[in-house]
Coordinates of C-alpha atoms and ligand atoms in Angstrom, one line a residue:
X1 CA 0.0 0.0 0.0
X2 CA 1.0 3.5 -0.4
X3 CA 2.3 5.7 2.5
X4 CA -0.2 8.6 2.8
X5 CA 0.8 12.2 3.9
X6 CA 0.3 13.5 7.3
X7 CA -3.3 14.4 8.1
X8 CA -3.5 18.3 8.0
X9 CA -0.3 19.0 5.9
X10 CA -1.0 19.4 2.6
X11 CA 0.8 19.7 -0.7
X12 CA 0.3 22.6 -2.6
X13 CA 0.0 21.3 -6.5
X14 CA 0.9 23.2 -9.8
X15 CA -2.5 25.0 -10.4
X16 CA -2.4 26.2 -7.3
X17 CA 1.0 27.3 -6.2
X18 CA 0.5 30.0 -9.2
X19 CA -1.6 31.5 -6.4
X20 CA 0.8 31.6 -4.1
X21 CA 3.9 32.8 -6.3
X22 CA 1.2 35.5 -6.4
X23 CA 1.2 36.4 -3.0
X24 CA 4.3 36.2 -2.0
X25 CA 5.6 38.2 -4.8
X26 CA 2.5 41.0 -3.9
X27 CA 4.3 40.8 -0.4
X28 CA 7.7 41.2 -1.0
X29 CA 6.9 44.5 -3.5
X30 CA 4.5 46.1 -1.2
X31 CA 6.6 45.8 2.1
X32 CA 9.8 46.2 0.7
X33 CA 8.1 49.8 -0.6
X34 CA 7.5 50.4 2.8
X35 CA 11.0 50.1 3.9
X36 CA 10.9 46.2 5.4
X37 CA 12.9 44.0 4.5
X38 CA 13.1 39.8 4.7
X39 CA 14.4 37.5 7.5
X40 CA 14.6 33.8 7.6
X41 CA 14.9 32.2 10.6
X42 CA 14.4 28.2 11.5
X43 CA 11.2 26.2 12.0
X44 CA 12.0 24.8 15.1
X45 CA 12.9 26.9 18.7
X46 CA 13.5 25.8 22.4
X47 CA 10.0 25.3 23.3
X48 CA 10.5 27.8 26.1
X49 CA 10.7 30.4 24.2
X50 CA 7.2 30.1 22.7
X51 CA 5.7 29.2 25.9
X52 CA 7.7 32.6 27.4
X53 CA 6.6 34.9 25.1
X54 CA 3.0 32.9 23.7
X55 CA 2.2 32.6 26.9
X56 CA 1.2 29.6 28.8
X57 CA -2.4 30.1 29.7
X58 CA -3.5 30.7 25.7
X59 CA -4.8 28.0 23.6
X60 CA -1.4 27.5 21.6
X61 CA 0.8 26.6 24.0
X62 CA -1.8 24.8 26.5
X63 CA -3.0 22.5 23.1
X64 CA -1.4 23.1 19.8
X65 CA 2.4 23.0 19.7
X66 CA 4.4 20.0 18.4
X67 CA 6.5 20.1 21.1
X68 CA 8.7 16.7 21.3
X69 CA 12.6 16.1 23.6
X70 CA 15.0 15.5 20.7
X71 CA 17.8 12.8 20.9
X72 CA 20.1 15.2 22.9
X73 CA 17.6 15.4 25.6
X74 CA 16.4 19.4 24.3
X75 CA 12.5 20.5 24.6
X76 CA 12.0 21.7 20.9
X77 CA 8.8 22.6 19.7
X78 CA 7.8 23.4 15.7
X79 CA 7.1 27.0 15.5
X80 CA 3.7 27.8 15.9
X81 CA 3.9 31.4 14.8
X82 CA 6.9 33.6 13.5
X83 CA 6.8 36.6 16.1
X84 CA 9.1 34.7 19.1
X85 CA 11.7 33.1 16.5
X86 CA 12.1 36.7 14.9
X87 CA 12.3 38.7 17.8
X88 CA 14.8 36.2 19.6
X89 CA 17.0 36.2 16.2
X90 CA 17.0 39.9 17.0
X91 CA 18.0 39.8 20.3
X92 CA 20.5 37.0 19.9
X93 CA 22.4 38.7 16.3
X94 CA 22.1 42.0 17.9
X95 CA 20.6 43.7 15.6
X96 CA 19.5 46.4 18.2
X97 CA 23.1 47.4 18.5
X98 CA 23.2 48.6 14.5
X99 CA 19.7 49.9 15.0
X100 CA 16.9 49.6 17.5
X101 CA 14.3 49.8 14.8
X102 CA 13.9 47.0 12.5
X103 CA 11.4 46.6 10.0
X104 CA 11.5 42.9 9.1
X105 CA 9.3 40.7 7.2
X106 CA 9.5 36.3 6.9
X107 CA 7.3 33.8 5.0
X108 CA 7.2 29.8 5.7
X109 CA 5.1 27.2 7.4
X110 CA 3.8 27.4 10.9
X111 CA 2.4 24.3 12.8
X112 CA -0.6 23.6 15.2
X113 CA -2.1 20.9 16.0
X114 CA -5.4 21.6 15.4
X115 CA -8.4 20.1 14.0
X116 CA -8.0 20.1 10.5
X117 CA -11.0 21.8 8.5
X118 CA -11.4 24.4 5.4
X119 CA -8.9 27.2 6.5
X120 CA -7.4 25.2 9.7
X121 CA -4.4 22.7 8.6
X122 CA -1.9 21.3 11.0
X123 CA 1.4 22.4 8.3
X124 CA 0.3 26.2 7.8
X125 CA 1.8 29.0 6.2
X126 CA 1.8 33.1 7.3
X127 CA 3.6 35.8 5.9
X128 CA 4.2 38.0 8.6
X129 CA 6.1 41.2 9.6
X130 CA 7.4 42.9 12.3
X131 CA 8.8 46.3 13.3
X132 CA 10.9 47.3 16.8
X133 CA 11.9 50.3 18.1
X134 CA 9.4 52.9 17.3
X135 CA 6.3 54.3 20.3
X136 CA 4.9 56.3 17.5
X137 CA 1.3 55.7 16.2
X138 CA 2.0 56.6 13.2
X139 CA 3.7 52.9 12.5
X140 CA 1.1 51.2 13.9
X141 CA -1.2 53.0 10.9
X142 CA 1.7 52.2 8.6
X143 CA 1.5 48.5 9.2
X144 CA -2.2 48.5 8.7
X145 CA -2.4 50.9 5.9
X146 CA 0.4 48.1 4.1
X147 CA -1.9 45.3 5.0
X148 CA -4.7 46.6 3.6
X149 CA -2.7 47.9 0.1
X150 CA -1.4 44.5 -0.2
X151 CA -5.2 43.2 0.1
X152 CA -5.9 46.1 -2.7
X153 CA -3.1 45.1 -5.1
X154 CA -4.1 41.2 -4.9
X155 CA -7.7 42.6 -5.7
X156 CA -9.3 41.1 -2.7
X157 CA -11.4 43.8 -1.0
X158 CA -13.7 41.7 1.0
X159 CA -12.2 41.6 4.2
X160 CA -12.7 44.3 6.6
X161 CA -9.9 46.0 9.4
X162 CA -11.4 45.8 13.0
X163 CA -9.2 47.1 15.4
X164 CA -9.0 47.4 19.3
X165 CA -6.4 48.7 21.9
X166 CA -5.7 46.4 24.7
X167 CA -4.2 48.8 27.1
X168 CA -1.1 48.3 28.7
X169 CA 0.4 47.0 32.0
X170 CA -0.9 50.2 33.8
X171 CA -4.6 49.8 32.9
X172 CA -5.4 46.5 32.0
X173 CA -5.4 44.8 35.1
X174 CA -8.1 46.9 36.4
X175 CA -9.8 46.2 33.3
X176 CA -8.7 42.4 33.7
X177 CA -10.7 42.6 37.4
X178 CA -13.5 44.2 36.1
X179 CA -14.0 41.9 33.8
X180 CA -13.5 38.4 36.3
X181 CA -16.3 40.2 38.7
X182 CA -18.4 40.2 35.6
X183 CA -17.7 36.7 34.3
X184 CA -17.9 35.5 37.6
X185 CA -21.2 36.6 37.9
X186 CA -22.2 34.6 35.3
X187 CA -20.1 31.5 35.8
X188 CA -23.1 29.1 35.4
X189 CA -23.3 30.1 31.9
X190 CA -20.2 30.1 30.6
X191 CA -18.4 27.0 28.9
X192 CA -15.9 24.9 30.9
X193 CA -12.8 27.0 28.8
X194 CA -13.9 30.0 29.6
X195 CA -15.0 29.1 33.1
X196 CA -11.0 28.3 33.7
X197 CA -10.1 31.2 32.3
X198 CA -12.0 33.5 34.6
X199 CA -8.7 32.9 36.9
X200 CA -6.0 32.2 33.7
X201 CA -7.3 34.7 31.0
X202 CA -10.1 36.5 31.3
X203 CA -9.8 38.6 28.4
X204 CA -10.1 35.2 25.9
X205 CA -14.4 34.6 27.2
X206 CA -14.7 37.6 24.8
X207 CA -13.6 35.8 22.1
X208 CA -15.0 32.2 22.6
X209 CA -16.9 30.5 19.5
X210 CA -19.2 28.9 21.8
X211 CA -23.1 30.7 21.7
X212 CA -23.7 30.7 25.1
X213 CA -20.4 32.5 26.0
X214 CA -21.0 35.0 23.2
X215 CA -24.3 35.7 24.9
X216 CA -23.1 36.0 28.3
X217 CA -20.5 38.2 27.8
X218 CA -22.6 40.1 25.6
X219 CA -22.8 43.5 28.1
X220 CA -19.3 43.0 29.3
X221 CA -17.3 46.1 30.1
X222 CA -15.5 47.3 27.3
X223 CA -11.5 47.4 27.5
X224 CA -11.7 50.8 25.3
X225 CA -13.5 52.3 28.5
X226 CA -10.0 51.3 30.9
X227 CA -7.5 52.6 28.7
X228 CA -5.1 54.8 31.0
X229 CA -4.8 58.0 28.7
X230 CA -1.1 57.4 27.3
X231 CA -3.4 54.0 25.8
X232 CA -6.0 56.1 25.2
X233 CA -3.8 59.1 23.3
X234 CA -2.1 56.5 21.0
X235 CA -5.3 54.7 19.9
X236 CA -7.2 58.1 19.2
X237 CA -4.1 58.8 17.1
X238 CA -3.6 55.6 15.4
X239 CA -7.6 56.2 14.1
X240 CA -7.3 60.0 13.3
X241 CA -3.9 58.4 10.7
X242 CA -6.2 55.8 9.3
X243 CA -8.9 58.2 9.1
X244 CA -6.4 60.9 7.5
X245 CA -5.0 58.2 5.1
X246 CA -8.6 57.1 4.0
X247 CA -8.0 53.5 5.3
X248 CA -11.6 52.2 6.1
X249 CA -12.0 49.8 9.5
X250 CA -14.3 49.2 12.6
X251 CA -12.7 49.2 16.5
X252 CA -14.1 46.2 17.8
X253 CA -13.6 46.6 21.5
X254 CA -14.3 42.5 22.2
X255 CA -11.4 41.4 19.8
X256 CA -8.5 40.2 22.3
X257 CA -6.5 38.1 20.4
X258 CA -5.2 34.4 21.6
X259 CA -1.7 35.5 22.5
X260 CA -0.7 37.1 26.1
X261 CA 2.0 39.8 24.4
X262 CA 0.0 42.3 22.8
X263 CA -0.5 45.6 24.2
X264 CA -2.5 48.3 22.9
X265 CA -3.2 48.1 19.4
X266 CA -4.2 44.7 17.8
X267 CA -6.2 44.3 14.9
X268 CA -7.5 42.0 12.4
X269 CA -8.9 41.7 8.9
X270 CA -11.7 39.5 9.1
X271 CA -14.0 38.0 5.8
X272 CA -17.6 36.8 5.9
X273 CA -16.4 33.5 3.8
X274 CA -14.6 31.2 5.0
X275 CA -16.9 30.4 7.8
X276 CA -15.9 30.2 11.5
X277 CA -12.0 31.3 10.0
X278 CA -13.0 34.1 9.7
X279 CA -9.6 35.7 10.5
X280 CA -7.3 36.3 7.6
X281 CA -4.7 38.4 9.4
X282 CA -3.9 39.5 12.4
X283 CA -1.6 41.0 14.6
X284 CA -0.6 43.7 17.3
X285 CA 1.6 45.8 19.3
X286 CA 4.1 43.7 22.2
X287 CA 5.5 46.8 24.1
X288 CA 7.0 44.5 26.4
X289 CA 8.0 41.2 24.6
X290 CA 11.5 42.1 23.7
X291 CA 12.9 43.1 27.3
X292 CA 10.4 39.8 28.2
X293 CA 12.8 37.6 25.8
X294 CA 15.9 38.9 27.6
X295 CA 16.3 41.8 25.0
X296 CA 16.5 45.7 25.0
X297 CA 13.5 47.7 26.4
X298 CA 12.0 48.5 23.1
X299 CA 8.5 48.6 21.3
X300 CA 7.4 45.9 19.2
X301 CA 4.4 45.7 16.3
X302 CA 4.1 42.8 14.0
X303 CA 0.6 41.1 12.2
X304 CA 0.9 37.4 10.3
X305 CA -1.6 36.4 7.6
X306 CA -2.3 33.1 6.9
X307 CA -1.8 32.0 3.5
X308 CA -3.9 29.3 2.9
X309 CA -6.8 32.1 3.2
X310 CA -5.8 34.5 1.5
X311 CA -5.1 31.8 -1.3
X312 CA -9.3 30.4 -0.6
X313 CA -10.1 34.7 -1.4
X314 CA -8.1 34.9 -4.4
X315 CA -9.4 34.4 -7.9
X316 CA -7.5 32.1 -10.3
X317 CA -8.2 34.7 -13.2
X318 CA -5.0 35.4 -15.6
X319 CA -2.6 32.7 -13.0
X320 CA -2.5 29.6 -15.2
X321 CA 1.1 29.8 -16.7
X322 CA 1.0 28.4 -20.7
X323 CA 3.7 27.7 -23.3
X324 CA 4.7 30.8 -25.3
X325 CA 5.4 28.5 -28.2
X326 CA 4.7 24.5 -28.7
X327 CA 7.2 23.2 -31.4
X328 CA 6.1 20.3 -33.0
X329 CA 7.8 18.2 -35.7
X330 CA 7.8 15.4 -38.1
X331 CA 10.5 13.2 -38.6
X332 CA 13.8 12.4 -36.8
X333 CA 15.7 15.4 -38.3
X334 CA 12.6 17.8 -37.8
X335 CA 13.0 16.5 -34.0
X336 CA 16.5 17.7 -33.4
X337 CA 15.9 20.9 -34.6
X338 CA 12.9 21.4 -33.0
X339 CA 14.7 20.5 -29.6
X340 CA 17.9 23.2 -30.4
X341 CA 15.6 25.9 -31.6
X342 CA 13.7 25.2 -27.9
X343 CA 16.8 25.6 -26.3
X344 CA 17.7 28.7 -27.8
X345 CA 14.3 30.3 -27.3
X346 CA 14.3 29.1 -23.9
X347 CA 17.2 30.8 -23.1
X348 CA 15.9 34.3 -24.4
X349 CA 13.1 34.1 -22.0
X350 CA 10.6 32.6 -23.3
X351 CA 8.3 29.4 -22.3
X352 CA 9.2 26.7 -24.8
X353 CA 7.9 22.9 -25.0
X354 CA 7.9 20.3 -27.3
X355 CA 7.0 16.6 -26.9
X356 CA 9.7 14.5 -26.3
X357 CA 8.8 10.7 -27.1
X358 CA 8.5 11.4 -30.9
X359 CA 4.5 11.3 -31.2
X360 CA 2.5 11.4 -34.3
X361 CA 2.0 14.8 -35.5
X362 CA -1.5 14.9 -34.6
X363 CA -1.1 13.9 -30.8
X364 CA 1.7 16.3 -30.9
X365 CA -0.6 19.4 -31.9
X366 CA -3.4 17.8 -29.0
X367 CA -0.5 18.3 -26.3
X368 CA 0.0 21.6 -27.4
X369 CA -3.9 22.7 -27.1
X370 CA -3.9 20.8 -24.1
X371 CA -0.9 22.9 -22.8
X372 CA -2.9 26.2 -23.7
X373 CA 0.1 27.2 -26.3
X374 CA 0.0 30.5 -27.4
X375 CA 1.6 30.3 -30.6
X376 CA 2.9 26.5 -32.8
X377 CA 5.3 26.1 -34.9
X378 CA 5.5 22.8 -36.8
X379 CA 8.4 21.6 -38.6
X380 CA 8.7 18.8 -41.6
X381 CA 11.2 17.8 -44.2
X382 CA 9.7 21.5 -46.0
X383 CA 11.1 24.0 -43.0
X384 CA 14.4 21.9 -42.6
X385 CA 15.1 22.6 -46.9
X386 CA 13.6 26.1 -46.8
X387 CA 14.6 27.3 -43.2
X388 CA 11.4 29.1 -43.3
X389 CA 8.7 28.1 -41.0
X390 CA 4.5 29.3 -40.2
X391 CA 3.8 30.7 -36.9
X392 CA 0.6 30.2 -36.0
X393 CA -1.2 32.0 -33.2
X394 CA -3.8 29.8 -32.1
X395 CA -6.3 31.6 -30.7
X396 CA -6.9 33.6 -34.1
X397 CA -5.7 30.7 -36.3
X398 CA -3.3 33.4 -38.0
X399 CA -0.5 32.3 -39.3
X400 CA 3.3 34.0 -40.2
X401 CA 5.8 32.9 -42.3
X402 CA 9.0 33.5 -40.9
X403 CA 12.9 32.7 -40.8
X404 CA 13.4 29.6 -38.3
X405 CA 16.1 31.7 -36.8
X406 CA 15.8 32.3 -32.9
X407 CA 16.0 36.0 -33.2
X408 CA 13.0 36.1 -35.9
X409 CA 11.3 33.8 -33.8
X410 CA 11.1 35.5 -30.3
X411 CA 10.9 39.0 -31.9
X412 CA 7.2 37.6 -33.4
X413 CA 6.9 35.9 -29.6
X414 CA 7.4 39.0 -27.9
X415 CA 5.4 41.3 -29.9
X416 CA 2.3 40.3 -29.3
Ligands
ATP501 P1 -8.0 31.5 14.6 O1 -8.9 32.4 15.4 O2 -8.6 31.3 13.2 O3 -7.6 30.3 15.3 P2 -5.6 32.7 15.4 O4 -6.0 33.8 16.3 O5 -5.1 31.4 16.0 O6 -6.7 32.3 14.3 P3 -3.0 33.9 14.7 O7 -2.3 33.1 15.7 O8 -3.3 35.3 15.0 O9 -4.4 33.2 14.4 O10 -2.4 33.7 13.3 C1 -2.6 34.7 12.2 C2 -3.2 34.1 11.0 O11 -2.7 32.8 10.7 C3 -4.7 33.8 11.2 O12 -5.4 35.0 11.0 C4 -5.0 32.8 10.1 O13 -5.2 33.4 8.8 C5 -3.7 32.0 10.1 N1 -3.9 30.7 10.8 C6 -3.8 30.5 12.2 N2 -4.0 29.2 12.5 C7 -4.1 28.6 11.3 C8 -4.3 27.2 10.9 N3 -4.3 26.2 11.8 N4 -4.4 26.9 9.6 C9 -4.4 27.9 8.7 N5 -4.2 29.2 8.9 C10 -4.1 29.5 10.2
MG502 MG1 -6.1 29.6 16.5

């Protein structure tokens, strides 16, 4: 019998990866305009470091990580998000010594075990960015304003920015005690998660899938209303730059997010269809996650986007790569020239095929509909003699006679 893949990681197929050479290319222009610029870092950590700055009591490190002790006795875990590894690369290489602000960007698979579903795998992937070093609202409406232009030039307008401010250290624990009183009052209605988190993390009943929890928490105080006013300054500033910029969004003041570093501003761009994953991308400011890793005291703001979403919003329109030119040929002779033309062509940029095991002409001519050619060329015994050949465009059916020289040939390839 065959070995299968691994339940929830998938393989992404030609057909589809087009999509994602897409995105990732959309990416790399429109945050590289803004200045960031790309780090890679590995898959795998020390597990304590997600479970430092993830936090213990949120759903990822209490029940998704692949965490596992390798042979030389080390607790490793498979990165469950790109934030930790990137910000501990820039503790570790120093990079606050050249310059305390960093705007960095990484793409690559995440992993969670999670129940897999439409949107939800186990092998994920995010694109994600993050920026250290600057207090000023004004980046926090930068790294929106990107997100939502790279939404715009992908031509997916459908989902929406909500955004909230989660206070900081100063205000939210009387917002955090507020809210326990409340959900403690309502205890008996509340699912068993969120009944446990009225001690762990409060803040995560606003956010729980389950109706009755959604209904309970309904008139719960509002973080927005606790916000000390340095919180409340910054997040009337980071509107008035989205307002100024014409950047449309929502705050949603019961959006808290599933990980413990964000402070103040998080946000997320949320879409009406892909069902209960709903969230595309999200992300946040971590005031205190670098100095919490054992780095400088510095700012922090970062989102991720999961791919496999954005990839379930985009269309396929115009992605489909085809042949530039199909050669086919009759006879042995025909063959080799056929094959050393393709080479040549091929090597001044254009997308050349031919068939290889020596077909019947007609078979030949089905591979190249088949392929979606743009243009054939077919060569005999005639073409060899006369070194002249017809290029036919087949979606007109109009044909060219031209010299079977490589220069003629791509000249006639790249016009139209
Ligand atoms: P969700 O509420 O859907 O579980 P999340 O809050 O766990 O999302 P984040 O940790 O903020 O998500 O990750 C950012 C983005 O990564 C999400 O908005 C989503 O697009 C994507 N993502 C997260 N988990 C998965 C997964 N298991 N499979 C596919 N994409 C995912
Ligand atoms: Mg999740």
């Amino acid at each position: 019998m065959a070995i299968t893949g691994i339940k929830g990681f998938n393989d992404i197929l030609p057909g589809e990866v087009e999509k994602w050479q897409r995105i990732e290319a959309t990416a790399r222009r429109v945050f590289e305009n803004c200045g960031f610029s790309e780090i890679r870092v590995p898959i795998m950590e020390k597990t304590e470091l997600f479970a430092r700055s993830i936090g213990d009591a949120t759903d990822i490190v209490e029940k998704e990580m692949y965490s596992f002790v390798d042979k030389g006795d080390n607790r490793v875990t498979l990165r469950p998000e790109g934030t930790a590894g990137v910000i501990r690369s820039f503790i570790e290489q120093k990079l606050h010594a050249q310059d305390p602000v960093a705007k960095l960007y990484y793409m690559g698979p995440m992993f969670r075990s999670e129940r897999p579903q439409k949107g939800r795998y186990r092998q994920f992937h995010q694109i994600g960015a993050e920026v250290t070093g600057i207090t000023n609202p004004r980046i926090d409406a930068q790294i929106l304003v990107m997100l939502c232009r790279f939404f715009a030039e992908l031509g997916i307008t459908e989902p929406t920015l909500q955004i909230n401010s989660l206070g900081c250290p100063e205000c939210r624990p009387a917002y955090r005690a507020a809210l326990k009183e409340y959900l403690e009052m309502r205890r008996e209605s509340l699912c068993d998660d969120c009944r446990r988190r009225i001690d762990t993390n409060p803040l995560r009943a606003l956010d729980c899938k389950v109706i009755g929890c959604g209904e309970a928490t309904a008139e719960a105080p509002s973080v927005l209303q606790h916000l000390c006013s340095g919180c409340d300054e910054h997040f009337a500033s980071v509107r008035r730059h989205l307002d100024a910029t014409g950047t449309s969004y929502s705050v949603n003041h019961r959006m808290v997010r599933g990980l413990d570093y964000y402070t103040r501003t998080t946000f997320e761009l949320v879409t009406g269809l892909l069902g209960s994953q709903s969230a595309v991308a999200a992300g946040g400011r971590y005031d205190g996650l670098i100095q919490e890793l054992g780095g400088p005291k510095l700012p922090g703001i970062g989102f991720a986007m999961g791919v496999e979403r954005v990839a379930l919003l985009l269309s396929d329109e115009g992605l489909a790569r085809r042949p530039d030119l199909f050669i086919a040929a009759h006879g042995e002779a025909a063959g080799d020239e056929a094959f050393r033309l393709m080479i040549l062509l091929q090597g001044e940029g254009l997308r050349v095929e031919l068939e290889y095991e020596g077909k019947s002409l007609k078979s030949q001519m089905r591979r190249a509909d088949k392929l979606g050619a743009r243009y054939t060329l077919v060569l005999g015994e005639d073409e060899l003699v006369s070194r002249r050949g017809k290029l036919k465009e087949m979606a007109s059916g109009e044909q060219q006679e031209l010299p079977l020289e490589p220069a003629a040939l791509a000249r006639a390839l790249s016009c139209s």
